[in-house]
Short mmCIF file of C-alpha atoms in Angstrom, two decimals:
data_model
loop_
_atom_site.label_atom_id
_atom_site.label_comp_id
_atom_site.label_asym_id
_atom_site.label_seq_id
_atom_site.Cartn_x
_atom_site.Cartn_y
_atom_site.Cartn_z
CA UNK U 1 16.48 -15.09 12.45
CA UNK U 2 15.59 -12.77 9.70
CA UNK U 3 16.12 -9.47 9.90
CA UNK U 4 13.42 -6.84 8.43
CA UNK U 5 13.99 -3.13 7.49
CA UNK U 6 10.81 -0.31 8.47
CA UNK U 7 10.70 3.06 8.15
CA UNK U 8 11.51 4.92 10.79
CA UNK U 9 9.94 8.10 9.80
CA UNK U 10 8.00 9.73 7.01
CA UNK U 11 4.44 8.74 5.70
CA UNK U 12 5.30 5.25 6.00
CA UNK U 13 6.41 4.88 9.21
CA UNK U 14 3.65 4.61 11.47
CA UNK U 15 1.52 2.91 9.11
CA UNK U 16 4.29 0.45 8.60
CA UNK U 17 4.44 -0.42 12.27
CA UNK U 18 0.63 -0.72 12.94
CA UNK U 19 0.84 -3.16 10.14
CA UNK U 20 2.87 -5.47 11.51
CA UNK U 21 1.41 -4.85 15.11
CA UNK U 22 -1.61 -6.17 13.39
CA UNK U 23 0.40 -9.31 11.79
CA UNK U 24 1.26 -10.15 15.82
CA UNK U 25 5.10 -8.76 15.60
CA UNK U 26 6.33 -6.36 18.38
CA UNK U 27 7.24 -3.10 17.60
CA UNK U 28 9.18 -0.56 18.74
CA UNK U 29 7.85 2.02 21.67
CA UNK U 30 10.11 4.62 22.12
CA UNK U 31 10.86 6.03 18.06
CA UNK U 32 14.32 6.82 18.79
CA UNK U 33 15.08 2.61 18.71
CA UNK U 34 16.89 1.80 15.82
CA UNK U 35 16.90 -2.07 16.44
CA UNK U 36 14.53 -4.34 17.69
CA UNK U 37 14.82 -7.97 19.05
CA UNK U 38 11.17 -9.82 18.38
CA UNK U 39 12.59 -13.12 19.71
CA UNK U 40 9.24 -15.08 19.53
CA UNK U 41 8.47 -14.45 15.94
CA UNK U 42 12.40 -15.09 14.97
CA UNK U 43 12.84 -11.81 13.36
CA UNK U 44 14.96 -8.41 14.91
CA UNK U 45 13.62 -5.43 13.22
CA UNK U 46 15.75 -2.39 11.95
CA UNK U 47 13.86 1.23 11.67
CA UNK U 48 16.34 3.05 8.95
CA UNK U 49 15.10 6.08 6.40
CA UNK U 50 12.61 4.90 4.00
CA UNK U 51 15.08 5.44 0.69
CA UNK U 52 18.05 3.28 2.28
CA UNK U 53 15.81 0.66 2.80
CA UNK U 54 15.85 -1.03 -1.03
CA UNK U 55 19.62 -0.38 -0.95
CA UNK U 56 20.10 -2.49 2.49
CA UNK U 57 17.82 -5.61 1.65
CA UNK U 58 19.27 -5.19 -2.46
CA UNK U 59 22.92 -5.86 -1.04
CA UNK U 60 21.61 -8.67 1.02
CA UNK U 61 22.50 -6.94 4.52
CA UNK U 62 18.95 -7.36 5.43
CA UNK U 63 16.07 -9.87 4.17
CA UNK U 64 13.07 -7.95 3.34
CA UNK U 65 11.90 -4.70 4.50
CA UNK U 66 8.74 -1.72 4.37
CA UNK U 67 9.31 0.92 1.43
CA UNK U 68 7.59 2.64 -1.32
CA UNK U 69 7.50 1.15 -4.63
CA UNK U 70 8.85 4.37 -5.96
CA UNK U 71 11.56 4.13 -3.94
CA UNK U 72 12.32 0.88 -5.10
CA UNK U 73 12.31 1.38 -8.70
CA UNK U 74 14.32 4.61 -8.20
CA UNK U 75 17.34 2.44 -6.14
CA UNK U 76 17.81 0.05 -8.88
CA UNK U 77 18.89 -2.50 -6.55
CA UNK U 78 18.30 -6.18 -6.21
CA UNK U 79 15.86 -5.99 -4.57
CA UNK U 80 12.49 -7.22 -5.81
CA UNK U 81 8.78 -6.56 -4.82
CA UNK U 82 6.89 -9.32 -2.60
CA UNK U 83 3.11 -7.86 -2.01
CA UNK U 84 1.41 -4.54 -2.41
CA UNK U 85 0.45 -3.53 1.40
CA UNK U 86 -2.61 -1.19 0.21
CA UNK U 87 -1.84 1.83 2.09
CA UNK U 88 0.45 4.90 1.63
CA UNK U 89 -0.90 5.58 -1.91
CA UNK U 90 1.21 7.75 -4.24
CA UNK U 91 1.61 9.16 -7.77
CA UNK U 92 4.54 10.23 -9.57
CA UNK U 93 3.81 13.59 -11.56
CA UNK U 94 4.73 16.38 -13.44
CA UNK U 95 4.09 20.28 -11.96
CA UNK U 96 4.51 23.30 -13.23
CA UNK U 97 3.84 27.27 -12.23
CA UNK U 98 -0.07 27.91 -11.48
CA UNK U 99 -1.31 29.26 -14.90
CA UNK U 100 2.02 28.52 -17.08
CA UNK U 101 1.48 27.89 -20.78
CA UNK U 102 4.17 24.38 -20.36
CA UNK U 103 2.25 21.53 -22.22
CA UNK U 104 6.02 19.14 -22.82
CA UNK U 105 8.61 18.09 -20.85
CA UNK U 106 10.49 17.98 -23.84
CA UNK U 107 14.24 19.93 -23.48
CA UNK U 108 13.16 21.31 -20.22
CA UNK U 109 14.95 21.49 -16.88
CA UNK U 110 13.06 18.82 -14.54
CA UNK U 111 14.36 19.09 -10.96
CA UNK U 112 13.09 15.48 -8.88
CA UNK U 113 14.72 13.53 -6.13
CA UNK U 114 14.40 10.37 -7.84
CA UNK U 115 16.18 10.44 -11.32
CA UNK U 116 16.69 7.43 -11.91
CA UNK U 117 12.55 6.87 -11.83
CA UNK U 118 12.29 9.78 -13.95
CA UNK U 119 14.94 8.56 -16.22
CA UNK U 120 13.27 5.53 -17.10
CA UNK U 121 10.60 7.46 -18.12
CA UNK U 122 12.20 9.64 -20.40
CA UNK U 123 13.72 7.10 -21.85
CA UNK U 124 10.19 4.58 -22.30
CA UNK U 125 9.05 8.04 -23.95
CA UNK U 126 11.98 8.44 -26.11
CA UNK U 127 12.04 12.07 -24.06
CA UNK U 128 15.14 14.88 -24.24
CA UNK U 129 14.83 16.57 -20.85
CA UNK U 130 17.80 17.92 -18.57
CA UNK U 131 17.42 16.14 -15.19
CA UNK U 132 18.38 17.65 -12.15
CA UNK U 133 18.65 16.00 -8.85
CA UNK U 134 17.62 17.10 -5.73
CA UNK U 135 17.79 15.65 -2.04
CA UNK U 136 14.43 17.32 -1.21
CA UNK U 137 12.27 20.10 -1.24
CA UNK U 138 12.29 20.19 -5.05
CA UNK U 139 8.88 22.39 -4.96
CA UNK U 140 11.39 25.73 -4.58
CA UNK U 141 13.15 24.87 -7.49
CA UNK U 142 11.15 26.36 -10.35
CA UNK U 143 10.76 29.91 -8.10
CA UNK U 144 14.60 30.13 -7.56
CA UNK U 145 15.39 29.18 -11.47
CA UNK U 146 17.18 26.07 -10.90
CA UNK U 147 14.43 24.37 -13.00
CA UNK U 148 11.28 24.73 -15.49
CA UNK U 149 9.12 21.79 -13.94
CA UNK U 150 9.25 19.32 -10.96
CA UNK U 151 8.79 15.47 -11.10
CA UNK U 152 7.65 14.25 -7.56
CA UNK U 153 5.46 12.27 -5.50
CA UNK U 154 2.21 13.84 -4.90
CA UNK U 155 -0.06 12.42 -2.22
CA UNK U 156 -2.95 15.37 -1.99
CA UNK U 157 -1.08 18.25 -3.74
CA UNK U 158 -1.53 20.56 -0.97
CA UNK U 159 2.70 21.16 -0.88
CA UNK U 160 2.37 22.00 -4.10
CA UNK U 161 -0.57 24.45 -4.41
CA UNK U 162 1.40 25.57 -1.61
CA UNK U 163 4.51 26.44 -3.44
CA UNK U 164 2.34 27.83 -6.23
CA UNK U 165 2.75 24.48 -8.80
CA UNK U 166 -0.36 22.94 -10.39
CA UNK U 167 -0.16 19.22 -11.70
CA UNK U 168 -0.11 18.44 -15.51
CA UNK U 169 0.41 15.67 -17.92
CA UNK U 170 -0.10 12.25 -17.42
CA UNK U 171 1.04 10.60 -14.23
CA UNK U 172 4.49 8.52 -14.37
CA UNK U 173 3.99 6.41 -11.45
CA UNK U 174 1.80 4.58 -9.28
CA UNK U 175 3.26 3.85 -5.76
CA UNK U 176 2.33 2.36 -2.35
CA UNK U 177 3.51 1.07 0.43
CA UNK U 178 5.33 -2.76 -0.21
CA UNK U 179 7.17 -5.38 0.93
CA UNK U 180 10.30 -6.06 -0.50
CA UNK U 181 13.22 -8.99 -0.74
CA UNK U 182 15.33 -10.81 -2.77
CA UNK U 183 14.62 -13.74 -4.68
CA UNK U 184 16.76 -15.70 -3.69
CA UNK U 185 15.37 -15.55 -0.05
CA UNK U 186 11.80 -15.89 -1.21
CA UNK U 187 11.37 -19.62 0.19
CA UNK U 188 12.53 -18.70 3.95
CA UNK U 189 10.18 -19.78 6.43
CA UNK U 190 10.14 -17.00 8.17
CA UNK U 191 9.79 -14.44 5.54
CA UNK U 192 6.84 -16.82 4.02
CA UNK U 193 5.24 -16.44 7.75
CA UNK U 194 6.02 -12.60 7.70
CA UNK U 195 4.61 -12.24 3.52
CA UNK U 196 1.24 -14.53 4.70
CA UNK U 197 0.63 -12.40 8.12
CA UNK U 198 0.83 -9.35 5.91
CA UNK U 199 -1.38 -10.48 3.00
CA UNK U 200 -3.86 -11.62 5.76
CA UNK U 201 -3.98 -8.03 7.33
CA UNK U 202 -4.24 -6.45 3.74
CA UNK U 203 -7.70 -8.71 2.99
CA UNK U 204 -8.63 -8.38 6.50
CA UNK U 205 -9.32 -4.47 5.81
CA UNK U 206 -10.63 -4.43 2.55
CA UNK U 207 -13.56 -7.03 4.18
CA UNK U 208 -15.62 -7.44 6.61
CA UNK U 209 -17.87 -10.33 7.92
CA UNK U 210 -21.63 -9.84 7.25
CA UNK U 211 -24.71 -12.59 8.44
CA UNK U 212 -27.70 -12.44 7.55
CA UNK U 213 -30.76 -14.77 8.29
CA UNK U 214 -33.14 -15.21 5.00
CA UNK U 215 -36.45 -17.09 3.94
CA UNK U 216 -35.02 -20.18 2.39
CA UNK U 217 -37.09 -19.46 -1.24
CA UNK U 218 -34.93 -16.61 -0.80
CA UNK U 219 -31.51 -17.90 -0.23
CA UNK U 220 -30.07 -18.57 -4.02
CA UNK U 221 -30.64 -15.04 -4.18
CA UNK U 222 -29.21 -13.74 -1.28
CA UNK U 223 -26.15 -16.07 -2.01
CA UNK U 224 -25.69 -14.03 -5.17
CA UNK U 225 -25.48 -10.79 -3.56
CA UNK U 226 -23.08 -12.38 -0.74
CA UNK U 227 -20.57 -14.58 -2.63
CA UNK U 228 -17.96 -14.54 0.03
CA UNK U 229 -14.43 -15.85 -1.23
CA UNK U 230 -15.20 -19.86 -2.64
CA UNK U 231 -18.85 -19.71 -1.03
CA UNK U 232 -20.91 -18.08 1.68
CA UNK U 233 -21.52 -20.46 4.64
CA UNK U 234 -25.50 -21.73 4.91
CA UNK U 235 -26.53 -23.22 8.51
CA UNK U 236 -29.94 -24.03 9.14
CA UNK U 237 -32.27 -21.99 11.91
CA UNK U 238 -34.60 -23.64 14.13
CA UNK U 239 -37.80 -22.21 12.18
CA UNK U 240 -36.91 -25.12 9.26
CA UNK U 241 -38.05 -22.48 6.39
CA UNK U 242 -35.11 -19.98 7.38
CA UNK U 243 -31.41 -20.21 7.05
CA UNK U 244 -28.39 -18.23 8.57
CA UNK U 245 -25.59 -17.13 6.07
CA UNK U 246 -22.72 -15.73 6.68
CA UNK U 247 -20.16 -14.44 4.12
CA UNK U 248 -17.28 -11.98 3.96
CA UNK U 249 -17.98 -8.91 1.58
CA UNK U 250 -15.62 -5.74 0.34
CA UNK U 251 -15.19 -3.34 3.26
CA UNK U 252 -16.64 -0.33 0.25
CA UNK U 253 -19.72 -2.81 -0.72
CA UNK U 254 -21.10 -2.98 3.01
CA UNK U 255 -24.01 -0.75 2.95
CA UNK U 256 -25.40 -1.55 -0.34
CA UNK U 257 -25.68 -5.20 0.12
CA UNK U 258 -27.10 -4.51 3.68
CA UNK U 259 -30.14 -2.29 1.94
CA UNK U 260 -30.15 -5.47 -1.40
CA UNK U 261 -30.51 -7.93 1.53
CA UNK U 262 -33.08 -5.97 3.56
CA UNK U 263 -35.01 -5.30 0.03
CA UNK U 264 -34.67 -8.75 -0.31
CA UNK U 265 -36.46 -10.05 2.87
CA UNK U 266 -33.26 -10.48 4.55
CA UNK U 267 -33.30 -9.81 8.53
CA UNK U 268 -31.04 -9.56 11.57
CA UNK U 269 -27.90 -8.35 9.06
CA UNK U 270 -24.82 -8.02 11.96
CA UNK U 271 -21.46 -6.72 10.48
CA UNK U 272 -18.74 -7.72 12.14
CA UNK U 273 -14.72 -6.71 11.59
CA UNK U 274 -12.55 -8.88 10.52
CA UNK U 275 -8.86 -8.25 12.76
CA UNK U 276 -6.59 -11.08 10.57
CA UNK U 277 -7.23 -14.19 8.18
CA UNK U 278 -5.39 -16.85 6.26
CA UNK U 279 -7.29 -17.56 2.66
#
């Protein structure tokens, strides 16, 4: 039985857990479970804070588990990334005072709660800067002196605006929700089950599954449009001058392929959702 860390609260959390609802694991129903016994699928779950979670499955006391990428390169654990689960998107930036003149980091005081993210930085940069670590809530830090800028993880900078901080520089990081393990547990069965249910649910929403029926003289170009993943599937129609494809296309693409089909000659288009696949 493998055991599998997810956050128990935060952003993550209940995106985390309708994830793997989606991948057919159980999941908890009451949030104040800390442990969770999915017998049938050979895995117990264990719902801990999203920042221990690296440190856990790094030390080997669990097998894989749900965190941020940030959050993984600022534990400097073990632990290595497995897939990219596509939600819970992130960047790692710099903020000053609304309307301050700052334009370098260079020998300020930077107050973030992960240094040792922002430390790598500094260091790819060849950058002098005092760090100074915070368990949260760095936004006060520049009003109450402890620090010149912040470096932390902005989602839609509302906190910030909020606190009266703007954004500036470049960005340091790129996050999102992962999976994470250890490489030496890579080949498990049951973690190769869990990493394929995942990566199925992570295609399944970035497609859906379009038909179409088209004039045959048509149908090289239709098939252009509609490439699907090898190769759209053709089926003939009773009327022997018409075919029925069918062909899965990026979620984002949907309604402009619909209209290039329709402009086409294409008719009877159907769109259908695609719940889980194995490619």
């Amino acid at each position: 039985m493998i055991r599998i860390a997810v956050p128990n609260k935060g952003s993550l959390s209940d995106a985390a857990s309708g994830m793997l609802r989606e991948a057919g694991y159980k999941q908890r129903s009451d949030n104040r479970d800390l442990i969770l016994i999915d017998s049938g699928n050979n895995v117990e779950f264990y719902f801990l804070r999203p920042r221990d979670i690296a440190l856990y499955v790094g030390s080997g006391e669990l097998d894989a588990g749900i965190t941020g990428r940030d959050l993984l390169n600022d534990s400097e654990t073990d632990a290595v990334e497995l897939l990219g689960l596509n939600f819970g998107n992130s960047t790692f930036r710099f903020a000053k005072p609304i309307g301050s003149k700052i334009d370098s980091i260079s020998n300020l005081k930077i107050a973030t709660s992960y240094p040792a993210l922002l430390g790598k930085y500094l260091e790819s940069k060849n950058i002098s800067a005092q760090v100074i670590k915070l368990d949260g809530a760095v936004e006060t830090s520049v009003k109450l002196g402890v620090a010149d800028v912040i470096a932390d993880v902005v989602s839609t900078g509302t906190t910030l605006r909020q606190a009266g901080l703007e954004i500036f520089d470049n960005p340091i990081f790129f996050s999102e929700a992962i999976l994470i393990g250890r490489e030496n547990q890579i080949g498990n069965a049951d973690l190769q089950v869990l990493i394929r249910r995942l990566q199925g649910v992570v295609i399944a929403r970035q497609y859906i599954l379009m038909d179409y029926d088209v004039p045959n003289s048509l149908l090289v170009q239709a098939c252009e449009l509609t490439p699907g993943i090898e190769s759209p599937t053709v089926s003939p129609l009773q009327a022997s001058d018409w075919s029925a494809v069918r062909a899965m296309v990026k979620r984002e693409q949907t309604n402009d392929v619909m209209d290039k089909l329709w402009e086409l000659g294409a008719r009877g288009i159907l769109v259908t959702d695609i719940h889980a696949c194995r490619l």
